[in-house]
Coordinates of C-alpha atoms and ligand atoms in Angstrom, one line a residue:
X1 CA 0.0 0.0 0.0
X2 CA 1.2 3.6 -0.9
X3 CA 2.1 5.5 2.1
X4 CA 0.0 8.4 1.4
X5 CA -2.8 6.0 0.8
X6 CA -1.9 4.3 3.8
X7 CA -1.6 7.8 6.1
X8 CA -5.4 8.5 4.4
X9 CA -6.7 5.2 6.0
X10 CA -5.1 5.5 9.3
X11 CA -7.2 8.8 9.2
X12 CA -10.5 7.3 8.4
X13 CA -10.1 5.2 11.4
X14 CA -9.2 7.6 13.6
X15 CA -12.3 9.5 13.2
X16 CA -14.4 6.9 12.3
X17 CA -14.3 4.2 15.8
X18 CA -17.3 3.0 14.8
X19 CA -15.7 1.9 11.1
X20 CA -12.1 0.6 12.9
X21 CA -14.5 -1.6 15.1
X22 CA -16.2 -3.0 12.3
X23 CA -13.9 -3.0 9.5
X24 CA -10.2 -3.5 8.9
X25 CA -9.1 -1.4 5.5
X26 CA -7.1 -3.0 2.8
X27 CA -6.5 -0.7 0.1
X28 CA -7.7 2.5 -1.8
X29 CA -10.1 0.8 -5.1
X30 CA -10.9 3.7 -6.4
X31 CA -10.6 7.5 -6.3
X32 CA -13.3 9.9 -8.1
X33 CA -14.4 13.7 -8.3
X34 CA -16.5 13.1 -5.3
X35 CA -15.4 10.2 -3.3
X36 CA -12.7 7.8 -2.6
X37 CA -13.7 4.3 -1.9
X38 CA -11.8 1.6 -0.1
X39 CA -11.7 -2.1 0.3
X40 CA -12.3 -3.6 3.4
X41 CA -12.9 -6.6 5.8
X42 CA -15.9 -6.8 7.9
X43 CA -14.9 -8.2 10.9
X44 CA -16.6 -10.1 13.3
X45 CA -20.4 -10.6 13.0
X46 CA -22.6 -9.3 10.3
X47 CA -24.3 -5.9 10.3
X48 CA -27.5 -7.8 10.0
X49 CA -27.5 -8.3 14.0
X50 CA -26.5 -5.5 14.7
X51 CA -27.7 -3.5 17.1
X52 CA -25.4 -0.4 16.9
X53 CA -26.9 -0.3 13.5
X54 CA -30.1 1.3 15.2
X55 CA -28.1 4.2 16.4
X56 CA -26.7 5.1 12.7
X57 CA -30.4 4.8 11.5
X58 CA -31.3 7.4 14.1
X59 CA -28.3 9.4 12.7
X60 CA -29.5 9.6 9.6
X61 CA -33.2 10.1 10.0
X62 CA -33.8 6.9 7.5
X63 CA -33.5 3.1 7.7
X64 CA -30.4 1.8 6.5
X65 CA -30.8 -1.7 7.2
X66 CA -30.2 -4.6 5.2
X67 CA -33.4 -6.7 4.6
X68 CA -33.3 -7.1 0.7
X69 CA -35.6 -9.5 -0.9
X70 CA -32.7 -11.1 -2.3
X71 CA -30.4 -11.6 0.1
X72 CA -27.1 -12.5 -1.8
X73 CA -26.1 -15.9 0.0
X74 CA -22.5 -16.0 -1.1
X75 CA -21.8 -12.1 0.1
X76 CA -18.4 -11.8 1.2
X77 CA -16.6 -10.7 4.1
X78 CA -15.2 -7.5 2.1
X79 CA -17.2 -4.2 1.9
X80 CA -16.4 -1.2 -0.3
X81 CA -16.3 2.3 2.1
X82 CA -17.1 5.3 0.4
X83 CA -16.0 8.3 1.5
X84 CA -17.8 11.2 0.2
X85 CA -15.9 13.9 -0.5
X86 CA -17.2 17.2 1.9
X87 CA -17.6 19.2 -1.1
X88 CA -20.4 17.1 -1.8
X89 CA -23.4 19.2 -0.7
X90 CA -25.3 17.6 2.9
X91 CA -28.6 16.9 0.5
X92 CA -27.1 15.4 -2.1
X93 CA -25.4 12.8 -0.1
X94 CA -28.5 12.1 1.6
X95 CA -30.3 12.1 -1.8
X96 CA -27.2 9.4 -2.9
X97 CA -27.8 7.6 0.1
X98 CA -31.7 7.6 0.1
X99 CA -31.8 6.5 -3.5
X100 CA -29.5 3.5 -2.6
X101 CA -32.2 2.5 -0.1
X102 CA -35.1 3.1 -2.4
X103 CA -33.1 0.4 -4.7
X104 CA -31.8 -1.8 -2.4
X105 CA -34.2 -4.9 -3.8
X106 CA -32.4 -4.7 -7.2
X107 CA -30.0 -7.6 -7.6
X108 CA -28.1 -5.6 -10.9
X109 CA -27.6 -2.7 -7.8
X110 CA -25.3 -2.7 -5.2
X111 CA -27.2 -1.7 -2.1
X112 CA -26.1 0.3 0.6
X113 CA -25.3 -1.7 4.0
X114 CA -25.0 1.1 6.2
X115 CA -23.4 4.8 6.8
X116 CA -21.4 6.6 9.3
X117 CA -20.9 10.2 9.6
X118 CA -18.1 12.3 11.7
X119 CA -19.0 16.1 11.8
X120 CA -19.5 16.7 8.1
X121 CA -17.9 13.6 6.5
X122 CA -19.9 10.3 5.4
X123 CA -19.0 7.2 4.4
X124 CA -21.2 4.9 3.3
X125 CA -21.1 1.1 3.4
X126 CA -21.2 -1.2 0.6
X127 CA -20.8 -4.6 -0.2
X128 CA -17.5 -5.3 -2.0
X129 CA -18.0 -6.5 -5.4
X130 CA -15.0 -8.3 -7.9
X131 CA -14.7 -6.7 -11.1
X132 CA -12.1 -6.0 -13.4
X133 CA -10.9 -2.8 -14.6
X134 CA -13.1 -2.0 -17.9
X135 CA -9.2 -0.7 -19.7
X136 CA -8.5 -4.2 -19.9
X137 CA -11.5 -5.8 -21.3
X138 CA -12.6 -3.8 -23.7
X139 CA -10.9 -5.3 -26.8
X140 CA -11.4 -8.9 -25.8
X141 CA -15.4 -9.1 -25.9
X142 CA -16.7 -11.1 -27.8
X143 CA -20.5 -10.9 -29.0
X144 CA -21.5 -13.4 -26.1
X145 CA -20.1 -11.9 -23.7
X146 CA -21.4 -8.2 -24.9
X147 CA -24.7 -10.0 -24.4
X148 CA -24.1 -11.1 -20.7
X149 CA -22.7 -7.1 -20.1
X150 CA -25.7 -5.7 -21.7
X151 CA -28.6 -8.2 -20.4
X152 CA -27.2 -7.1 -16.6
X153 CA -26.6 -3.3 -17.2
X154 CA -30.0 -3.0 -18.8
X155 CA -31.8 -4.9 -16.2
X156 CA -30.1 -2.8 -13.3
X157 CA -31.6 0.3 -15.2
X158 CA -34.9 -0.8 -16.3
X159 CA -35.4 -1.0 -12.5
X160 CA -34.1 2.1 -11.6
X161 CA -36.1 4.0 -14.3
X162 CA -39.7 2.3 -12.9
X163 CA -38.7 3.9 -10.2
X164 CA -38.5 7.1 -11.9
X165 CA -35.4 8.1 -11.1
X166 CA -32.2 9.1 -13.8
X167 CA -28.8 8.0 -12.8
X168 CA -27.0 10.4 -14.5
X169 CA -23.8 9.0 -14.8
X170 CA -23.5 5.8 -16.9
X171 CA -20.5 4.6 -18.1
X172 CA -17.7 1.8 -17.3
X173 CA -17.0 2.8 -14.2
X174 CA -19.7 3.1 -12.3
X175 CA -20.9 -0.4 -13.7
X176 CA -18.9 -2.8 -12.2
X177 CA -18.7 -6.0 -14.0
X178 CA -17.9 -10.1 -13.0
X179 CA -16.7 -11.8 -15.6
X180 CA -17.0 -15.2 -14.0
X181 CA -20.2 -14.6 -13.1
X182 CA -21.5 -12.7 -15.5
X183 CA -22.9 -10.2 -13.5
X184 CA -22.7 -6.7 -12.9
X185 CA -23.8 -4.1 -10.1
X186 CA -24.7 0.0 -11.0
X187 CA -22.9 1.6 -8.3
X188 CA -22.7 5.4 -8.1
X189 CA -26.0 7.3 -7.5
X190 CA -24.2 10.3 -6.6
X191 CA -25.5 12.5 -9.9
X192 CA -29.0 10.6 -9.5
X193 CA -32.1 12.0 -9.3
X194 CA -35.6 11.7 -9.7
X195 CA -37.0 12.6 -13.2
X196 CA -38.6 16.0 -13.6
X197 CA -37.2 17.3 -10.2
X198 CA -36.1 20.6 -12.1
X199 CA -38.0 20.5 -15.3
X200 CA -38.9 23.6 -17.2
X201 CA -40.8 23.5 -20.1
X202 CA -38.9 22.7 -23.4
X203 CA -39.9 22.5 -26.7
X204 CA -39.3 18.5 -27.0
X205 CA -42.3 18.1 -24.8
X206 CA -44.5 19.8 -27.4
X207 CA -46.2 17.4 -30.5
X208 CA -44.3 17.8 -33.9
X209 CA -46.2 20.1 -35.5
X210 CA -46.5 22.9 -32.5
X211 CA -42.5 22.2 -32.1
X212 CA -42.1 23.3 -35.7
X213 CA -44.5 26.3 -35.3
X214 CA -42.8 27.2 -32.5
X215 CA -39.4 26.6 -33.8
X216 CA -40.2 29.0 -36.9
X217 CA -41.2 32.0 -35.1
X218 CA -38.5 31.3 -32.3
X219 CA -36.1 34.2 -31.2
X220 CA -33.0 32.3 -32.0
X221 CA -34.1 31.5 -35.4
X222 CA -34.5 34.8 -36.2
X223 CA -31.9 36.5 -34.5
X224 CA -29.8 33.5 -36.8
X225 CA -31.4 34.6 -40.0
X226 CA -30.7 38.4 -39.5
X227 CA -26.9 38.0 -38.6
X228 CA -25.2 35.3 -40.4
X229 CA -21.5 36.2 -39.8
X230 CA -22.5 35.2 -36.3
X231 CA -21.0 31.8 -37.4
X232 CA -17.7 31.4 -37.3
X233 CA -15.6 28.7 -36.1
X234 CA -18.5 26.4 -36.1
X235 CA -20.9 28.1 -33.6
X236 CA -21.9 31.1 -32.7
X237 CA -19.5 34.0 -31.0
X238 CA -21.9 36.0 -29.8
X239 CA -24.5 34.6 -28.8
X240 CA -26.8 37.5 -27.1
X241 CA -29.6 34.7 -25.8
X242 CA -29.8 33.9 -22.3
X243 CA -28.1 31.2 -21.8
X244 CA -30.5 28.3 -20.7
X245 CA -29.9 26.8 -17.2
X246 CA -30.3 23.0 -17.4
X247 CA -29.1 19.9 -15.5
X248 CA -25.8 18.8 -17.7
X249 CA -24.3 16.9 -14.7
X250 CA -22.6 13.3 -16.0
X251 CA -19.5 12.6 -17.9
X252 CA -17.8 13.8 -20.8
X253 CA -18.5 12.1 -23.9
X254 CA -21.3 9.8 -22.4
X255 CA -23.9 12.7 -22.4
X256 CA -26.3 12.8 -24.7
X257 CA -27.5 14.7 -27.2
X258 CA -30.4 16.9 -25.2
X259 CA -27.6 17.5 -22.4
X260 CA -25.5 18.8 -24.3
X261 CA -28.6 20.9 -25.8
X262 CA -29.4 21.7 -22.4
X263 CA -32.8 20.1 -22.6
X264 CA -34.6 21.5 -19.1
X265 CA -36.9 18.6 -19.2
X266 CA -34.6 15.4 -19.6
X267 CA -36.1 12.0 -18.7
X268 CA -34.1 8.7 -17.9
X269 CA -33.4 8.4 -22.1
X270 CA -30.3 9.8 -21.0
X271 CA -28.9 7.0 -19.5
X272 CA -29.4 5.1 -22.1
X273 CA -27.5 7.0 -24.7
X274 CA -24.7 6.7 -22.6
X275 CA -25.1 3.4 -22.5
X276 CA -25.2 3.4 -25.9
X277 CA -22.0 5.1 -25.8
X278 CA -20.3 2.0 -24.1
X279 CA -21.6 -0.3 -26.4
X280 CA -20.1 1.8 -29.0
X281 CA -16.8 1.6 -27.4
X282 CA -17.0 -2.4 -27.2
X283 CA -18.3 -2.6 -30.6
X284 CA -15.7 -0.2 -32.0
X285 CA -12.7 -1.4 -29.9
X286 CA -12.0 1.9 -29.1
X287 CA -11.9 3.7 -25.3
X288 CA -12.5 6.1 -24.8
X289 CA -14.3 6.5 -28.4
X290 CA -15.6 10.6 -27.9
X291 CA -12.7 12.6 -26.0
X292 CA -14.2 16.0 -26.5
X293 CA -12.9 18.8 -24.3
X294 CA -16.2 20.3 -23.4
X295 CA -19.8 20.4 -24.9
X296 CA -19.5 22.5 -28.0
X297 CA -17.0 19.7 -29.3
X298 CA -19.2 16.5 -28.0
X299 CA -21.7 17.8 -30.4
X300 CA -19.3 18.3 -33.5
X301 CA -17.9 14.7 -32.6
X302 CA -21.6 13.2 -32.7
X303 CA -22.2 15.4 -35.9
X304 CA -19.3 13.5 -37.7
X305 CA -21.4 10.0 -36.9
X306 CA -25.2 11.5 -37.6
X307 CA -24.4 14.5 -39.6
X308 CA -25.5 17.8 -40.0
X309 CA -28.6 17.5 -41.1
X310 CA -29.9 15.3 -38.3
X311 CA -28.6 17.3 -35.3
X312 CA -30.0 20.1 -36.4
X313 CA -33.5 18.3 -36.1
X314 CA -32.6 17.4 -32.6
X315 CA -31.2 20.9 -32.0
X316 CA -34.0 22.6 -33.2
X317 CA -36.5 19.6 -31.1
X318 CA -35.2 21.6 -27.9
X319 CA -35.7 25.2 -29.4
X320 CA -31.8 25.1 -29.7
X321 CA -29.8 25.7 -33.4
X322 CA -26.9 23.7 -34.2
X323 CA -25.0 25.3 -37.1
X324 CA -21.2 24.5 -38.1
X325 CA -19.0 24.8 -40.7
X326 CA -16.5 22.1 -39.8
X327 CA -15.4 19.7 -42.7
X328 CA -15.4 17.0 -40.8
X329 CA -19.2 17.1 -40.6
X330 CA -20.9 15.8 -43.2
X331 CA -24.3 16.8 -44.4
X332 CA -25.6 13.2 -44.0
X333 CA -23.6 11.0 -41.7
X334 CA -22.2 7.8 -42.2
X335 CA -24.3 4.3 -40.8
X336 CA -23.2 2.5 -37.8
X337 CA -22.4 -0.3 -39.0
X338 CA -19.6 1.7 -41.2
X339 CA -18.7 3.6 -37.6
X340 CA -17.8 0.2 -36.2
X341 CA -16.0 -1.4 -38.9
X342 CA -14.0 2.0 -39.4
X343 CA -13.5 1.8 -35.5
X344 CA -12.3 -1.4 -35.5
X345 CA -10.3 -0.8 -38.3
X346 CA -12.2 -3.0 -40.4
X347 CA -13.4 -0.4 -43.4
X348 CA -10.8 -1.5 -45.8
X349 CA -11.0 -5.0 -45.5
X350 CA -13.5 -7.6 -46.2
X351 CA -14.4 -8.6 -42.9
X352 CA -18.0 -8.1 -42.7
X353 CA -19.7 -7.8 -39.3
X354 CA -21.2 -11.6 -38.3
X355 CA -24.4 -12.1 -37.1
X356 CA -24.4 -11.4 -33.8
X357 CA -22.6 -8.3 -34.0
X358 CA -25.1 -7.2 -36.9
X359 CA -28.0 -7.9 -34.3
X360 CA -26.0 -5.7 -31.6
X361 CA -25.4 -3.0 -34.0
X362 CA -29.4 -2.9 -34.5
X363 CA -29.4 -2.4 -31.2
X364 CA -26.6 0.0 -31.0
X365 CA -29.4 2.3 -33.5
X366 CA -31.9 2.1 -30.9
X367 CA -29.8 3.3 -28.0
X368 CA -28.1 6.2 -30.0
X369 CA -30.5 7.6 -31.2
X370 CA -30.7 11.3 -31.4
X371 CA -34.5 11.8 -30.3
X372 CA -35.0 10.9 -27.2
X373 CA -38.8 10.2 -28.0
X374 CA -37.5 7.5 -30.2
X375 CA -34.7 6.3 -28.3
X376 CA -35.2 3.2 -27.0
X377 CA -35.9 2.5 -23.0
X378 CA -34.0 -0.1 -20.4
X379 CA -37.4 -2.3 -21.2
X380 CA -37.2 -2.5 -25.0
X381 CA -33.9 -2.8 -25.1
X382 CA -34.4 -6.1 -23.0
X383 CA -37.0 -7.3 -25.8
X384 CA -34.1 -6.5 -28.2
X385 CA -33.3 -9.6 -30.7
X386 CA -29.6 -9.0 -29.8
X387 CA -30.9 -10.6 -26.3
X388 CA -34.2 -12.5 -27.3
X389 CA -32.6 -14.3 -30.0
X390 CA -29.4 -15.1 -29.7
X391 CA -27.1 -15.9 -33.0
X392 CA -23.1 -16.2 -32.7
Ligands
ADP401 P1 -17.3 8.3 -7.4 O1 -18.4 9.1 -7.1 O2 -16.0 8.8 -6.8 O3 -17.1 8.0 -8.9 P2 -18.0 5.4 -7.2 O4 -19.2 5.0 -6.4 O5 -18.2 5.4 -8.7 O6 -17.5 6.9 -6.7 O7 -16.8 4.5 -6.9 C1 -15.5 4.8 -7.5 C2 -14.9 3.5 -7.8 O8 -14.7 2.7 -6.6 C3 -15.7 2.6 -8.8 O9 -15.4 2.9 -10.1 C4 -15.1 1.2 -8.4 O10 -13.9 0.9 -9.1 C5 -14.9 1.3 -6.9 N1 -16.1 0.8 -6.2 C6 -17.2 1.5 -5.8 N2 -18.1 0.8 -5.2 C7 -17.6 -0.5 -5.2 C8 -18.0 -1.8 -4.7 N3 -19.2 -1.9 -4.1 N4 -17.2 -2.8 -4.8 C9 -16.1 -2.7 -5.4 N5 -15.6 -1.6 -5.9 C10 -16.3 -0.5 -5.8
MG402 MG1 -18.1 6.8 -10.2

């Protein structure tokens, strides 16, 4: 163990008696933007008899406890602790924390055994669960195995989005993955939240024809129309519209296409374009496959895939304009089926795509697409022939 990593754990303990009791730490798994999480050994008897658990219920106004309708027999001894950074706002730990317990029944979700808290910091308890780093499995799956990956992360979010609520932040890492036993967990509810918590209108919500009414008469149209040297450098320089405030929390180059539009009424299709995102990236060979520096150039990167034409149709869905002059953007886009061949440097040869990877690149089409509306949900992706009917 580092020593610096070694001097944080030491810390933890210190303030934390109630963790040292309960826990002995082994190393640092993983360190984020909000947290750092470390493995651990529970020792001595389980929190399920645990009376001292009653006390950190009281603590945090909320019952923490353990009784899932699926209890996992083989659970291991290790837990994962997650320390939440204190920049993390008080309510959105609790909201992180309180959405772990609303999901707690999912077996595709790893639950939340417990909490602690010393003055403003928390760290919450979680069981530990084996998974490999996604940087060294990307290149090796094969279509079977994108099955198993898929069947698991879909199933973990078909039950989060019954429950109304949009994890935000899909993508490898916060999916953590079991090759031997083909199984995955959705960890990471810290960007969650419950769908239409801060919605404003937005055009999307609107039926086709009032969108396009509305679109036509909009202000930016027409402030566009009367000042075309406004575009330069592929979007606009001065753009004298106040700027629309909208949720855009997640991870570069997994947001999709209304984030980055600022959509202010975004539903859980979100999640799925990112996972469409990661299927992209298996399929393509290529991680990480958008590596745009902020959002302006995340919507020039999924131009180069869809085209011009198309993202202005979702641009203007959400009363937004998307106008460039990059080469690189093409007025009509290229299939994805090319986009994966060319990924996996396949273009020039005659290796076709087999079956199976033809039925996942249908389902690819569903996941990214650009209108939300259309975009397929966690449910329908499950009914996918990619899953249902299975060909090598
Ligand atoms: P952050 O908000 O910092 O991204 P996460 O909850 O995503 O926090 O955890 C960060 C990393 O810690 C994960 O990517 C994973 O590698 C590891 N991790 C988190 N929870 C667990 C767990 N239950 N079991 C094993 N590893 C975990
Ligand atoms: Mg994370």
């Amino acid at each position: 163990v580092d020593e610096t990593v070694a001097e944080d754990m030491q810390k933890l303990e210190e303030n934390f008696t109630g963790i040292s009791e309960k826990y002995r730490l082994i190393n640092r798994i993983g360190e984020g933007t909000f947290s750092t999480v470390y493995k651990a050994e529970q020792l001595g008897l389980s929190l399920e008899d645990d009376a001292e658990n009653q006390n950190q219920e009281a603590e945090f106004g909320m019952p923490l406890t353990r009784k899932r309708k699926h209890p996992d027999p083989n659970r291991s001894r290790f837990v994962a602790l997650k320390k939440i950074y204190v920049t993390s706002s008080p309510s959105r730990i609790l909201n992180e924390l309180e959405l772990l317990y609303e999901l707690r029944n999912c077996p595709h979700i790893c639950p939340l055994l417990t909490a602690f808290r010393h003055l403003d910091q928390v760290v919450a308890v979680l069981p530990y669960f084996r998974h490999l780093d996604f940087r060294l499995y990307y290149r090796e799956f094969l279509t079977n195995d994108l099955r198993h990956y898929f069947l698991s992360l879909f199933s973990g979010l078909a039950y989060v989005h019954k429950a109304g609520i949009i994890h935000r932040d899909i993508k490898p890492t916060n999916f953590l993955y079991d090759h031997s036993k083909k199984q995955g967990v959705l960890v990471d509810f810290g960007l969650a939240e419950r769908q239409g918590t801060d919605w404003q209108p937005c055009l999307c919500q609107r039926t086709k024809e009032e969108r396009r009414e509305r679109f036509l008469t909009s202000y930016a149209v027409q402030h566009l129309q009367s000042q075309p040297d406004l575009l330069s450098g592929g979007y606009p320089k001065n753009d004298a519209r106040p700027s629309r405030r909208a949720n855009r929390a997640g991870t570069r180059g997994f947001r999709a296409p209304e984030v980055l539009l600022k959509c202010t009424a975004q539903t859980t299709k979100i999640d799925i374009w990112s996972v469409g995102v990661i299927l992209l990236t298996l399929l393509g060979r290529r991680f990480p496959f958008f590596n745009s520096a902020d959002d302006i150039d995340a919507m020039i990167e999924i131009a180069s895939i869809f085209g011009k034409k198309k993202m202005q149709g979702v641009a203007a869905m959400h009363g937004s304009v998307f106008e460039t002059n990059i080469e690189t953007v093409g007025e009509k886009g290229f299939t994805l089926e090319k986009i994966v061949l060319w990924a996996s440097c396949r273009e020039k040869t005659d290796d076709a795509l087999h079956i199976g990877e033809a039925q996942a690149v249908n389902l690819l089409a569903g996941l990214l697409e650009l209108d939300p509306h259309k975009r397929l949900s966690a449910r329908q992706a499950l009914e996918h022939e990619f899953f249902t009917n299975p060909i090598e």
